[in-house]
PDB file of C-alpha atoms in Angstrom:
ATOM      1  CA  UNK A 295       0.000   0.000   0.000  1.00 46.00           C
ATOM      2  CA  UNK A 296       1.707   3.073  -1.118  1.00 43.00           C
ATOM      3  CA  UNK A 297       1.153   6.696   0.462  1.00 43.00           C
ATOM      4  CA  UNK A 298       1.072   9.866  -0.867  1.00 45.00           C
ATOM      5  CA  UNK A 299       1.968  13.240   0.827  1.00 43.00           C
ATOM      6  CA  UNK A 300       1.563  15.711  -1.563  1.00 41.00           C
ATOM      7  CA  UNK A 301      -1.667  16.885  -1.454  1.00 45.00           C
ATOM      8  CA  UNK A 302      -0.788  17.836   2.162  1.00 44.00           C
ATOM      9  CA  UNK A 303       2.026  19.906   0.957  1.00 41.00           C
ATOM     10  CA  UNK A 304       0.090  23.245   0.589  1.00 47.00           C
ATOM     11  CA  UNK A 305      -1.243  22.968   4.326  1.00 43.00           C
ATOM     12  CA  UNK A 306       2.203  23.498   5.594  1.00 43.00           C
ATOM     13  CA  UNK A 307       2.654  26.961   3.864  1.00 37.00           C
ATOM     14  CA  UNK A 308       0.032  28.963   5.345  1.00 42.00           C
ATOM     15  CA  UNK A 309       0.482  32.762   6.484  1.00 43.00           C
ATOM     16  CA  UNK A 310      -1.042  34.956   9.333  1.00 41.00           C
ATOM     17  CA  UNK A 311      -3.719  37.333   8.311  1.00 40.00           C
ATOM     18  CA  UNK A 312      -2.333  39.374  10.479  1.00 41.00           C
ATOM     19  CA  UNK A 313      -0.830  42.521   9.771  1.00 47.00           C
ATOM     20  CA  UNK A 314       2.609  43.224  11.266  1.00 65.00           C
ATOM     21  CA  UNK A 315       2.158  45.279  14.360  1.00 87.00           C
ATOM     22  CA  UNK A 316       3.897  46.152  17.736  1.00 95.00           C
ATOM     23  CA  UNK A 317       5.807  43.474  20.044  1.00 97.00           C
ATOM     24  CA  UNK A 318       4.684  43.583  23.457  1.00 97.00           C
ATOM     25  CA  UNK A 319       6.602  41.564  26.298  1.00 96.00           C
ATOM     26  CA  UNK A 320       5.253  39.848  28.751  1.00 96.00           C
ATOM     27  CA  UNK A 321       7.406  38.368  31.821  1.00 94.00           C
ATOM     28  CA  UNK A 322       6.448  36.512  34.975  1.00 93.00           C
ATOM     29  CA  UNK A 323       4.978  38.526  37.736  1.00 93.00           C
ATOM     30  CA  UNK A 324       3.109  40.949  34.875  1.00 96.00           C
ATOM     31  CA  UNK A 325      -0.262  40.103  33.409  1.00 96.00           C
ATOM     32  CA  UNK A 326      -1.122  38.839  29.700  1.00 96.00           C
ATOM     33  CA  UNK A 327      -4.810  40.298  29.960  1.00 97.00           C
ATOM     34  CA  UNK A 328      -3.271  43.430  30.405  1.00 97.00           C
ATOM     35  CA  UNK A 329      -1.191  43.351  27.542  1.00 97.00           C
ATOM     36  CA  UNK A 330      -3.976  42.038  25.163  1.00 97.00           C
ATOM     37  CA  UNK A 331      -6.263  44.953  26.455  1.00 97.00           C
ATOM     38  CA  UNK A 332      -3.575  47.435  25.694  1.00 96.00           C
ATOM     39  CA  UNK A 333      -2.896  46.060  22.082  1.00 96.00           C
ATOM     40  CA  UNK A 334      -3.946  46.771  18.697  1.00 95.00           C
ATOM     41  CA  UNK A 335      -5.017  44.249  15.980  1.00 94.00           C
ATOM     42  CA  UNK A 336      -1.825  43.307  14.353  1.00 94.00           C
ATOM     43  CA  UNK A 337       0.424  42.991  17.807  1.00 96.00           C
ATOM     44  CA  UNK A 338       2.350  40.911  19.032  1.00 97.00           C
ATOM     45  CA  UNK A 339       2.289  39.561  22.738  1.00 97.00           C
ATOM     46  CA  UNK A 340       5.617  37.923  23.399  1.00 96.00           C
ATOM     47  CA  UNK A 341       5.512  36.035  26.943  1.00 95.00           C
ATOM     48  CA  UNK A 342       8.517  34.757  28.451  1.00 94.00           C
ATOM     49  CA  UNK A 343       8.660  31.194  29.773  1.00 92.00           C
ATOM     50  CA  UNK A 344       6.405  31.079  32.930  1.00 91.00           C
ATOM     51  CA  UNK A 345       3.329  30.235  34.240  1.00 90.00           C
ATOM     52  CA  UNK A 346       0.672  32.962  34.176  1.00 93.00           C
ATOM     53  CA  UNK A 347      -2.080  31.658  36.413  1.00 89.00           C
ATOM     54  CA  UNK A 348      -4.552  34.135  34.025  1.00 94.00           C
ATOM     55  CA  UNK A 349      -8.248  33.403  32.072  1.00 95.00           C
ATOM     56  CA  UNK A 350      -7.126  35.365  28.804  1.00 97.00           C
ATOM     57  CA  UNK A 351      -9.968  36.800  27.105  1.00 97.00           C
ATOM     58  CA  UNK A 352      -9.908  38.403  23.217  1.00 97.00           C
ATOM     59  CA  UNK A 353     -12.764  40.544  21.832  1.00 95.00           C
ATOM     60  CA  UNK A 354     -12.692  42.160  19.159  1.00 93.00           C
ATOM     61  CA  UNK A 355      -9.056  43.045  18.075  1.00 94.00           C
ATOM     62  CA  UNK A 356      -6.921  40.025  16.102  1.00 95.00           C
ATOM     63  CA  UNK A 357      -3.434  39.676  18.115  1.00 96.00           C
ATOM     64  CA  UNK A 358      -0.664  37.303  18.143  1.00 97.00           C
ATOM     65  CA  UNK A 359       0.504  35.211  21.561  1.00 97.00           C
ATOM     66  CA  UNK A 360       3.746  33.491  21.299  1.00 96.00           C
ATOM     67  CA  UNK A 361       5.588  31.767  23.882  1.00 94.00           C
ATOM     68  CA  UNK A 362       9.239  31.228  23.506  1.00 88.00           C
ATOM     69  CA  UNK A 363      10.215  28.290  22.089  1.00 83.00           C
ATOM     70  CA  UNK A 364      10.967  25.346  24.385  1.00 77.00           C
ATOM     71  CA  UNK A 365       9.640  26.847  27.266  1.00 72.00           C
ATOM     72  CA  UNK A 366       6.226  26.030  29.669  1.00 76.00           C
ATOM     73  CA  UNK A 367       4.155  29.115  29.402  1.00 83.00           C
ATOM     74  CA  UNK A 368       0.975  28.116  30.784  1.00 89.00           C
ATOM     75  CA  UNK A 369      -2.298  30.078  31.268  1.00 94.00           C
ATOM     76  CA  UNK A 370      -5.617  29.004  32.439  1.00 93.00           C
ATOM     77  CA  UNK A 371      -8.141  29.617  30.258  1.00 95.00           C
ATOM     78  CA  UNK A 372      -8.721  31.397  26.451  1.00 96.00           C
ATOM     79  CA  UNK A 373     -12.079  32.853  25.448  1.00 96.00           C
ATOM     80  CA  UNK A 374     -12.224  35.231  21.862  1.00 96.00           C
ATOM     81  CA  UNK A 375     -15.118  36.936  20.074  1.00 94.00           C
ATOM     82  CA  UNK A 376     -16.174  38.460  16.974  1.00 90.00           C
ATOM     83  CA  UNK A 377     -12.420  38.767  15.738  1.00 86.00           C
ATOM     84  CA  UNK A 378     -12.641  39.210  11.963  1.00 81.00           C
ATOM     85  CA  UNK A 379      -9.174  37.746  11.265  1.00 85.00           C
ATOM     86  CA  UNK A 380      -6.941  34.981  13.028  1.00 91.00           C
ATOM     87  CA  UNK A 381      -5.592  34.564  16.028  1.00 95.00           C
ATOM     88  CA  UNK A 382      -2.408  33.198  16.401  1.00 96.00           C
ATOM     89  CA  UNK A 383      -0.998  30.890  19.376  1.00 97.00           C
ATOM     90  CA  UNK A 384       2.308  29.958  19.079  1.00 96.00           C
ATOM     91  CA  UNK A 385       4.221  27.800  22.113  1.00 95.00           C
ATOM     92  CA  UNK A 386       1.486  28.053  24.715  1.00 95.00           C
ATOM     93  CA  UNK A 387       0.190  25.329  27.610  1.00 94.00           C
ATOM     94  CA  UNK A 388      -3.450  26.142  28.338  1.00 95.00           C
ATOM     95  CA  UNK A 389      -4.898  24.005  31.221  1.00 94.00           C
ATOM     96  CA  UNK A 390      -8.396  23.981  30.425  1.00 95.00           C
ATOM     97  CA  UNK A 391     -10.123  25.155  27.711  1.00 97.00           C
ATOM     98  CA  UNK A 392     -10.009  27.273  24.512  1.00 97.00           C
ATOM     99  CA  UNK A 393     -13.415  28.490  23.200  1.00 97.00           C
ATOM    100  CA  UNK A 394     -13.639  31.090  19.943  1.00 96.00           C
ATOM    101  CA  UNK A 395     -17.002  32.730  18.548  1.00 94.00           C
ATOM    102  CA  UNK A 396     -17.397  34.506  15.127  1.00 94.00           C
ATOM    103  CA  UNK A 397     -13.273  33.909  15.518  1.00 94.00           C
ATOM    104  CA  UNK A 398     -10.274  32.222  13.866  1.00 96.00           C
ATOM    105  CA  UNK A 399      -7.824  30.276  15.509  1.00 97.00           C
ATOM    106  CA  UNK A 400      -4.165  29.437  14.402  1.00 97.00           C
ATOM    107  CA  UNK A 401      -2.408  27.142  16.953  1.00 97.00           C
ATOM    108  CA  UNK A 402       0.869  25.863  16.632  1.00 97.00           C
ATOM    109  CA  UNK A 403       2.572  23.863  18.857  1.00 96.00           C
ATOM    110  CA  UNK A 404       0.245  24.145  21.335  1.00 96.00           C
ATOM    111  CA  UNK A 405      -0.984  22.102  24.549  1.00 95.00           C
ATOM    112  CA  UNK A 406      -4.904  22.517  25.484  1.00 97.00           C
ATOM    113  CA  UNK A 407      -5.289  20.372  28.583  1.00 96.00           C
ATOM    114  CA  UNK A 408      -9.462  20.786  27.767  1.00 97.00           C
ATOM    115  CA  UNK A 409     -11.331  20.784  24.376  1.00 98.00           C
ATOM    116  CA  UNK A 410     -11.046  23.657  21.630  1.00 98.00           C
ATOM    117  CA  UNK A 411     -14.671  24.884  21.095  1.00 98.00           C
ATOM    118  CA  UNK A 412     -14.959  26.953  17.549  1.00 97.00           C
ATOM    119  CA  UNK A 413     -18.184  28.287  16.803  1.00 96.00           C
ATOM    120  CA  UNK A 414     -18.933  29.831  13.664  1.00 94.00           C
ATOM    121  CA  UNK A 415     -14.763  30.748  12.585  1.00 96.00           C
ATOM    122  CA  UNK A 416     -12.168  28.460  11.070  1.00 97.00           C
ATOM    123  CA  UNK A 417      -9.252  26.949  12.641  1.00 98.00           C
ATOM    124  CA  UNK A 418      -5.768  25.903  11.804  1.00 98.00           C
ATOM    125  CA  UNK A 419      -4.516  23.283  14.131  1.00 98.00           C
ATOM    126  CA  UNK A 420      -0.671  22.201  13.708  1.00 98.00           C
ATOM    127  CA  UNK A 421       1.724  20.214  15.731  1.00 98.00           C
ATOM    128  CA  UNK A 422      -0.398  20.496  19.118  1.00 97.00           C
ATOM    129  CA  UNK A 423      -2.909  18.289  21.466  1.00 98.00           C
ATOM    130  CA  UNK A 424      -5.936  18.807  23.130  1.00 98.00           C
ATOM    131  CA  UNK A 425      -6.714  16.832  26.354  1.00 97.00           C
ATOM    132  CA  UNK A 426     -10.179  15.644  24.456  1.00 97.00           C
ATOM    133  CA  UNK A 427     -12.646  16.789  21.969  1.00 98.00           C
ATOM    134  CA  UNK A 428     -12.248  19.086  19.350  1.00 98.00           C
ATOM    135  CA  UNK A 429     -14.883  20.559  17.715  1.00 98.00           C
ATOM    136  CA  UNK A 430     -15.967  22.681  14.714  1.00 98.00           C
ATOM    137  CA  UNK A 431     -19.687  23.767  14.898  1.00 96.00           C
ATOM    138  CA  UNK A 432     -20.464  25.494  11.733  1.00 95.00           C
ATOM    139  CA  UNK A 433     -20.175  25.204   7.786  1.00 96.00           C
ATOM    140  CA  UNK A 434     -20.098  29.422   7.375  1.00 93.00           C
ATOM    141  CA  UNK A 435     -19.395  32.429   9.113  1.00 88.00           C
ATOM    142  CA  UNK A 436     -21.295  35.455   7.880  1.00 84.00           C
ATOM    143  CA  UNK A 437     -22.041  33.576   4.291  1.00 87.00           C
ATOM    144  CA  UNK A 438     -18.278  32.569   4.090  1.00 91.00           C
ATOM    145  CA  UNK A 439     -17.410  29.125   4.303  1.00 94.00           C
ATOM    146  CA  UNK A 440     -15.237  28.428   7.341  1.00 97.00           C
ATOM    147  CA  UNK A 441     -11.990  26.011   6.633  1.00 97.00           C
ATOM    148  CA  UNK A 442     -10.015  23.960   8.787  1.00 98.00           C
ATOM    149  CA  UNK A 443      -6.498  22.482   8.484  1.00 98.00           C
ATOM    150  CA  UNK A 444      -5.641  20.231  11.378  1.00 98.00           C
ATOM    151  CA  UNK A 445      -2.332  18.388  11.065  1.00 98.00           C
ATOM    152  CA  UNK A 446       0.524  16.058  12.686  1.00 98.00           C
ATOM    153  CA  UNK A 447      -1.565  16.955  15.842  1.00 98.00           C
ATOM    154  CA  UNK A 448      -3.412  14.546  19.283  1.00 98.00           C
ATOM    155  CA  UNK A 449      -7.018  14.585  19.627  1.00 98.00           C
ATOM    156  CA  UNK A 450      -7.514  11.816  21.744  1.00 98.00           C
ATOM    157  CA  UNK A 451     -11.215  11.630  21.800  1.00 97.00           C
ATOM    158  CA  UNK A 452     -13.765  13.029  19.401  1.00 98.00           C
ATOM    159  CA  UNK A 453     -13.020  15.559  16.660  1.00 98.00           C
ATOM    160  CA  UNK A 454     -16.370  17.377  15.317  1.00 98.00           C
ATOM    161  CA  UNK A 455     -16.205  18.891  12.218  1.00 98.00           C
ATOM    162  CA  UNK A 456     -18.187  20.601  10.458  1.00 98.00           C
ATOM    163  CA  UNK A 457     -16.751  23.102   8.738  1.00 98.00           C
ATOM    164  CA  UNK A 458     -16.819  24.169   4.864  1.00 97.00           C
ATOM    165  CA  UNK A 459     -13.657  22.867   3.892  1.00 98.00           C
ATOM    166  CA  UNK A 460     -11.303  20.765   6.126  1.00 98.00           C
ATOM    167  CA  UNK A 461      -7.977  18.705   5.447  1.00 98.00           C
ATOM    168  CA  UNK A 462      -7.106  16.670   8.509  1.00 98.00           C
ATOM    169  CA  UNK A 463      -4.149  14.635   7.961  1.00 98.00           C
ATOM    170  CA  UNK A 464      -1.208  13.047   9.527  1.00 98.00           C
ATOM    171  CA  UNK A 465      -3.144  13.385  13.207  1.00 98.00           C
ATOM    172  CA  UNK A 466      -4.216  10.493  15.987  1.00 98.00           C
ATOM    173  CA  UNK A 467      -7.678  10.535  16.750  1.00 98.00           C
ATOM    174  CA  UNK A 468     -10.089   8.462  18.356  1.00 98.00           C
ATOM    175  CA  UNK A 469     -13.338   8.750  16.184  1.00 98.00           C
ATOM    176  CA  UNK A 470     -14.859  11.849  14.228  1.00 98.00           C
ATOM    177  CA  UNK A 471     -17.642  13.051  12.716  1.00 98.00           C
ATOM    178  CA  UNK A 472     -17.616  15.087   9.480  1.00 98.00           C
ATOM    179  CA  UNK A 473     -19.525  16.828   7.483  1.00 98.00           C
ATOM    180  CA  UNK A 474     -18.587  19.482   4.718  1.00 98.00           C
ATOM    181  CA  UNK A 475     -15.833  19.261   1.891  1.00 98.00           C
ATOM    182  CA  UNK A 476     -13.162  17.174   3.572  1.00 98.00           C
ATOM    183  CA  UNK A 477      -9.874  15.222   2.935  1.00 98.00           C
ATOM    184  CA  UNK A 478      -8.658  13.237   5.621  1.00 98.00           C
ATOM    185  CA  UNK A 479      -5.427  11.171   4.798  1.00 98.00           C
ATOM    186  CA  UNK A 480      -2.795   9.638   6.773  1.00 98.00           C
ATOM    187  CA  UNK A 481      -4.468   9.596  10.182  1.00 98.00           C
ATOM    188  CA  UNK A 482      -4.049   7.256  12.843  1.00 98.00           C
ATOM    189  CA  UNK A 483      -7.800   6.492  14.204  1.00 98.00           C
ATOM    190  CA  UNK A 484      -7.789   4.267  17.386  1.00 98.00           C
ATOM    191  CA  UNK A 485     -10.770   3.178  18.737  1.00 96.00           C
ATOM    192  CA  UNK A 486      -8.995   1.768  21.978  1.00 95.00           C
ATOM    193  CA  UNK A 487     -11.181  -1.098  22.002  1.00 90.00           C
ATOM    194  CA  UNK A 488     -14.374   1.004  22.987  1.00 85.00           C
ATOM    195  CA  UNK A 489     -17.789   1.368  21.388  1.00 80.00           C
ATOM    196  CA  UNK A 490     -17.909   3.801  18.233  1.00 90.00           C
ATOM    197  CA  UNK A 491     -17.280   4.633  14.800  1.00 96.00           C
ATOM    198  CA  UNK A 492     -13.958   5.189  13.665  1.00 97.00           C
ATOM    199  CA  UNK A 493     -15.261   7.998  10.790  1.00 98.00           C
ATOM    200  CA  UNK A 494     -18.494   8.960  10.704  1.00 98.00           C
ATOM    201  CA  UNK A 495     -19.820  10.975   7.171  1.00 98.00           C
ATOM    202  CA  UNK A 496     -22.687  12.512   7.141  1.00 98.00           C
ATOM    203  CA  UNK A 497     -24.952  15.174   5.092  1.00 97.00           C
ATOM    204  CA  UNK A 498     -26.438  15.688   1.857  1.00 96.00           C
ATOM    205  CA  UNK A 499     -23.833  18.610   1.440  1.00 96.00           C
ATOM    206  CA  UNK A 500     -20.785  16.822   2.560  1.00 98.00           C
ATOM    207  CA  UNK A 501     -18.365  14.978  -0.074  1.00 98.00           C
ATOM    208  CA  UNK A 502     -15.066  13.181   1.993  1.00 98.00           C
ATOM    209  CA  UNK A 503     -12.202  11.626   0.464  1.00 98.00           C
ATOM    210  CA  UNK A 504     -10.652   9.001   2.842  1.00 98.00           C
ATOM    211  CA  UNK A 505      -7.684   7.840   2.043  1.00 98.00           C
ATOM    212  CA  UNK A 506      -4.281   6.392   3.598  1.00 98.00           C
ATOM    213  CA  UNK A 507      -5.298   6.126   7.205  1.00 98.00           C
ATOM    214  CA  UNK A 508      -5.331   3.093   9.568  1.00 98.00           C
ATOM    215  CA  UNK A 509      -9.056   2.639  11.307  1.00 98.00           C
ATOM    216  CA  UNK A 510      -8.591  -0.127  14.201  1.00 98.00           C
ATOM    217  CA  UNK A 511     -10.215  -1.169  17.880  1.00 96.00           C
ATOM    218  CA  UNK A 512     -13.662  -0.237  18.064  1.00 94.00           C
ATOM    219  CA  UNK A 513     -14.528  -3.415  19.430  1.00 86.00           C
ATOM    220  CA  UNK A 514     -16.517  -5.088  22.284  1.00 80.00           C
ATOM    221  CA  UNK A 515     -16.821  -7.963  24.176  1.00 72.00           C
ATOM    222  CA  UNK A 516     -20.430  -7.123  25.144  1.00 64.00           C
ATOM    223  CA  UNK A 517     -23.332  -9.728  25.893  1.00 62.00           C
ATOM    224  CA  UNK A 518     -26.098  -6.612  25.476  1.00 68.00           C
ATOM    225  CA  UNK A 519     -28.178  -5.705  22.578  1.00 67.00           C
ATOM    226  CA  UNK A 520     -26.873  -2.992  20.117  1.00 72.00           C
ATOM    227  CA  UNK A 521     -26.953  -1.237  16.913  1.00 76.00           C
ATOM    228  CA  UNK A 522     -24.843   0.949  14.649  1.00 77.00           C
ATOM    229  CA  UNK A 523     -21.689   0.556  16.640  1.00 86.00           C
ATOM    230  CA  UNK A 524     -17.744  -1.424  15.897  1.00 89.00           C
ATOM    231  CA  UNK A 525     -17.812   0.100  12.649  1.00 95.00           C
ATOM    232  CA  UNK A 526     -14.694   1.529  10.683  1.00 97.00           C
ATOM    233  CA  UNK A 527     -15.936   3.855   8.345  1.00 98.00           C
ATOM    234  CA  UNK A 528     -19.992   4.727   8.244  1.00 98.00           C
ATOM    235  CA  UNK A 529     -21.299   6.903   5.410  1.00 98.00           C
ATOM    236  CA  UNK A 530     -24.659   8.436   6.354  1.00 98.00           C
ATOM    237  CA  UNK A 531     -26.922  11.189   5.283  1.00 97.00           C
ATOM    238  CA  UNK A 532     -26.933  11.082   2.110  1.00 98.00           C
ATOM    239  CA  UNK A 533     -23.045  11.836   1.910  1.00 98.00           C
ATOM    240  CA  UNK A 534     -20.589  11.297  -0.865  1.00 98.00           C
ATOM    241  CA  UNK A 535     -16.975   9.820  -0.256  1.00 98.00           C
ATOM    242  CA  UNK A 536     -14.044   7.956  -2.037  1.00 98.00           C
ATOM    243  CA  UNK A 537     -12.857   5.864   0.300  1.00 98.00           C
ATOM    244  CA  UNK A 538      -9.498   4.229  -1.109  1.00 98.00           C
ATOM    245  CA  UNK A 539      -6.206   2.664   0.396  1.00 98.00           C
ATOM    246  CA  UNK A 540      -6.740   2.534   4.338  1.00 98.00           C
ATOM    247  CA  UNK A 541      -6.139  -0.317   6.541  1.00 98.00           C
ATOM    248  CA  UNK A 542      -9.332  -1.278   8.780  1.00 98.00           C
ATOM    249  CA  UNK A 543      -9.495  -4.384  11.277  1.00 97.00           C
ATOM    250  CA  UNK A 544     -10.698  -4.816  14.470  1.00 95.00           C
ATOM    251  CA  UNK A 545     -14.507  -3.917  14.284  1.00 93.00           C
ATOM    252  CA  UNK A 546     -16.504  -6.436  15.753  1.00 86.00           C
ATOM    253  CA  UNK A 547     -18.337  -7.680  18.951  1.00 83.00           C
ATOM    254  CA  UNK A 548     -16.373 -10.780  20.361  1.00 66.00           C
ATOM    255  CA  UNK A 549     -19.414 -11.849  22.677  1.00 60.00           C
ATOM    256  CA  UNK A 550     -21.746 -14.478  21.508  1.00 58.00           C
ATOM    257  CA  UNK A 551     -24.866 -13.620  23.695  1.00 60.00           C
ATOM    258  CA  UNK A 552     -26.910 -10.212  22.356  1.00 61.00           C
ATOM    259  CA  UNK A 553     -28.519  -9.054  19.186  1.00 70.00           C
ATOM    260  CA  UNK A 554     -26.369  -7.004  16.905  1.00 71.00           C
ATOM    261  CA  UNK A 555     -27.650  -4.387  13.679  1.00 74.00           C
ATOM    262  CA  UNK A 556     -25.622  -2.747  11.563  1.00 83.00           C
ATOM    263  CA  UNK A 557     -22.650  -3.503  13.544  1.00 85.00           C
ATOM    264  CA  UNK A 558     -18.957  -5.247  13.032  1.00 85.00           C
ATOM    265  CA  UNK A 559     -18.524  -3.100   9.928  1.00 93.00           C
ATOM    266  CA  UNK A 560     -15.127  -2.011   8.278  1.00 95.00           C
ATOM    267  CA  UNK A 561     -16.912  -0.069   5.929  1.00 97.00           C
ATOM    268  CA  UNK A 562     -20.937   0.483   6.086  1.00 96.00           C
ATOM    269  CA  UNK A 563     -22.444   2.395   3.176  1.00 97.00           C
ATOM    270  CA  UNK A 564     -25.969   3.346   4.704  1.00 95.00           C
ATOM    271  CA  UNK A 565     -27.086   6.432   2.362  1.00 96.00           C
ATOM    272  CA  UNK A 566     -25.085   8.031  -0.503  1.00 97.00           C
ATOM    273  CA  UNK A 567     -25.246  10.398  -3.308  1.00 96.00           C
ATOM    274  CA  UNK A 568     -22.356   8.120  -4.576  1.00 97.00           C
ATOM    275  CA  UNK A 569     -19.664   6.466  -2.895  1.00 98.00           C
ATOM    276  CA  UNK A 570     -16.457   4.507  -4.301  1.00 98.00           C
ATOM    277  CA  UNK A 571     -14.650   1.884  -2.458  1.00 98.00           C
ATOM    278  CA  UNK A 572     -11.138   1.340  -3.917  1.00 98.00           C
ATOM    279  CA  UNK A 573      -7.586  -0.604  -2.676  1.00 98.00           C
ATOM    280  CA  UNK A 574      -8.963  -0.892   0.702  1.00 98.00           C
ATOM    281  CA  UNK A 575      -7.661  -3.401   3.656  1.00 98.00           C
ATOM    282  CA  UNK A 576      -9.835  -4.857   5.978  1.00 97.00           C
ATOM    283  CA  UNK A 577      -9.696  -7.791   8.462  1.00 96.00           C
ATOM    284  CA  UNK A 578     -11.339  -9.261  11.673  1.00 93.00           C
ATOM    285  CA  UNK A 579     -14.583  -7.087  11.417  1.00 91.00           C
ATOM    286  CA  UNK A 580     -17.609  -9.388  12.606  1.00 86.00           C
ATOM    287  CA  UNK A 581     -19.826  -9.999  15.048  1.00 82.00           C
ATOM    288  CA  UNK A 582     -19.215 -13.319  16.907  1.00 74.00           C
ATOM    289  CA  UNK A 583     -22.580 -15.509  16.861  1.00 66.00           C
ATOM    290  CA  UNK A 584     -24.993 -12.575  16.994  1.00 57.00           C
ATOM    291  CA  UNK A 585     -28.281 -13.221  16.608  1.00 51.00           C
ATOM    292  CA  UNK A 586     -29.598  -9.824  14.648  1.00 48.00           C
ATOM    293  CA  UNK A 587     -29.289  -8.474  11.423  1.00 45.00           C
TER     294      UNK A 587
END
């Protein structure tokens, strides 16, 4: 099976919408809030290595806050609203969570310790974790799609997408759902032996090309009754998706007792506007001696 990495080549050149500004320092003992209420869109908050024991909040005015490289600059929380260009995080520990509205995000190198929240604003995501669920809520902000680029980046629980356009490659995940234009390609999607869907498609609107990953462990040894769970890929709502070249095993329930429907799936087709199914590997996906459908 032979990979391909150059469609997520133009990911990895991206710029800052941000217009070049003034630098503001930040040491220990001095406050970030401070320094993001005194700055202009287009500045620069530099914060030296530290932690800031602060609840940073942005409104309205697109800045910059970079830690130095290396270090453990840590700050509580980050809340931003109606920002109408990104904001860039560069270098920064955040123990809890990040939430944006009408906002864009760019974090690189980044560790959230709670989920990233985005809510109507698009979000570039490199080289960073979250402590569990990422999510995307909406396809457009003020009648402009939203985007998303997530890459060679940790969510260890769910990612929710939803946004206009997304490329997510090169990242471990848990399980997702998507919706919108997306291309997700060279992920690592464990299911850790748990209950789930590796990727879940879904939406009339929504067109995914799935390629080059490796979909494993959503398994169960479970005597119970269930449905719709231990599958690999699921494409749903009327979606459309070329699914070609990924590696899929371990779906299934290993317990012989309990009805089972629509479960043990690598790949389950449900509703589609059209979906291809190309080059594909899949093993030990089944459900052992159920008594369903």
């Amino acid at each position: 099976m032979k990979f391909h990495t150059l469609s997520i080549i133009p990911l990895l050149i991206f710029g800052t919408t941000l217009a070049h500004g003034a630098v503001i320092m930040v040491s220990p003992g001095q406050s970030i809030q401070a320094a993001v209420d005194g700055a202009s869109s287009g500045d620069t908050i530099r914060i030296l290595n530290g932690t800031y024991g602060e609840q940073i909040t942005i409104s309205g005015k697109a800045v910059s806050l970079v830690g130095e490289a290396g270090g453990t600059i840590q700050i509580s929380k980050l809340s931003a609203v109606n920002i109408d260009a990104f904001i860039r995080i560069k270098n920064i520990r955040i123990d809890g969570d990040v939430n944006g509205t009408t906002t864009d995000f760019q974090m690189h190198d980044c560790q959230i310790s709670g989920d990233v929240m985005v809510n109507r604003g698009s979000l570039v995501f490199v080289q960073s974790s979250v402590g569990a669920n990422l999510l995307v809520n909406h396809s457009h902000r003020s009648n402009i799609p939203t985007t998303v680029k997530i890459v060679k980046s940790t969510i260890p629980e769910k990612l929710t997408c939803k946004a206009g356009t997304s490329i997510i490659g090169y990242n471990s995940i848990r399980y997702a759902h998507i919706e919108g234009n997306s291309e997700i390609v060279g992920n690592h999607f464990n299911g850790r032996s748990l209950f789930g869907i590796g990727i879940d498609v879904n939406g009339s609107q929504t067109y995914a090309r799935i390629h080059n990953n490796r979909i494993h462990s959503y398994n169960k040894s479970d005597m119970s009754h269930f449905n719709t769970k231990c599958i690999g890929i699921r494409i749903i709502g009327y979606a459309k998706a070329d699914i070609t070249n990924n590696l899929i095993h371990d779906c299934h329930d290993g317990h012989g007792n309990g009805d089972e429907y629509k479960a043990g799936l690598g790949i389950f087709v449900e509703s589609t506007r059209g979906t291809t199914i190309l080059g594909n590997a899949l093993w030990n996906c089944f459900v052992h001696g159920g008594t369903g459908s």
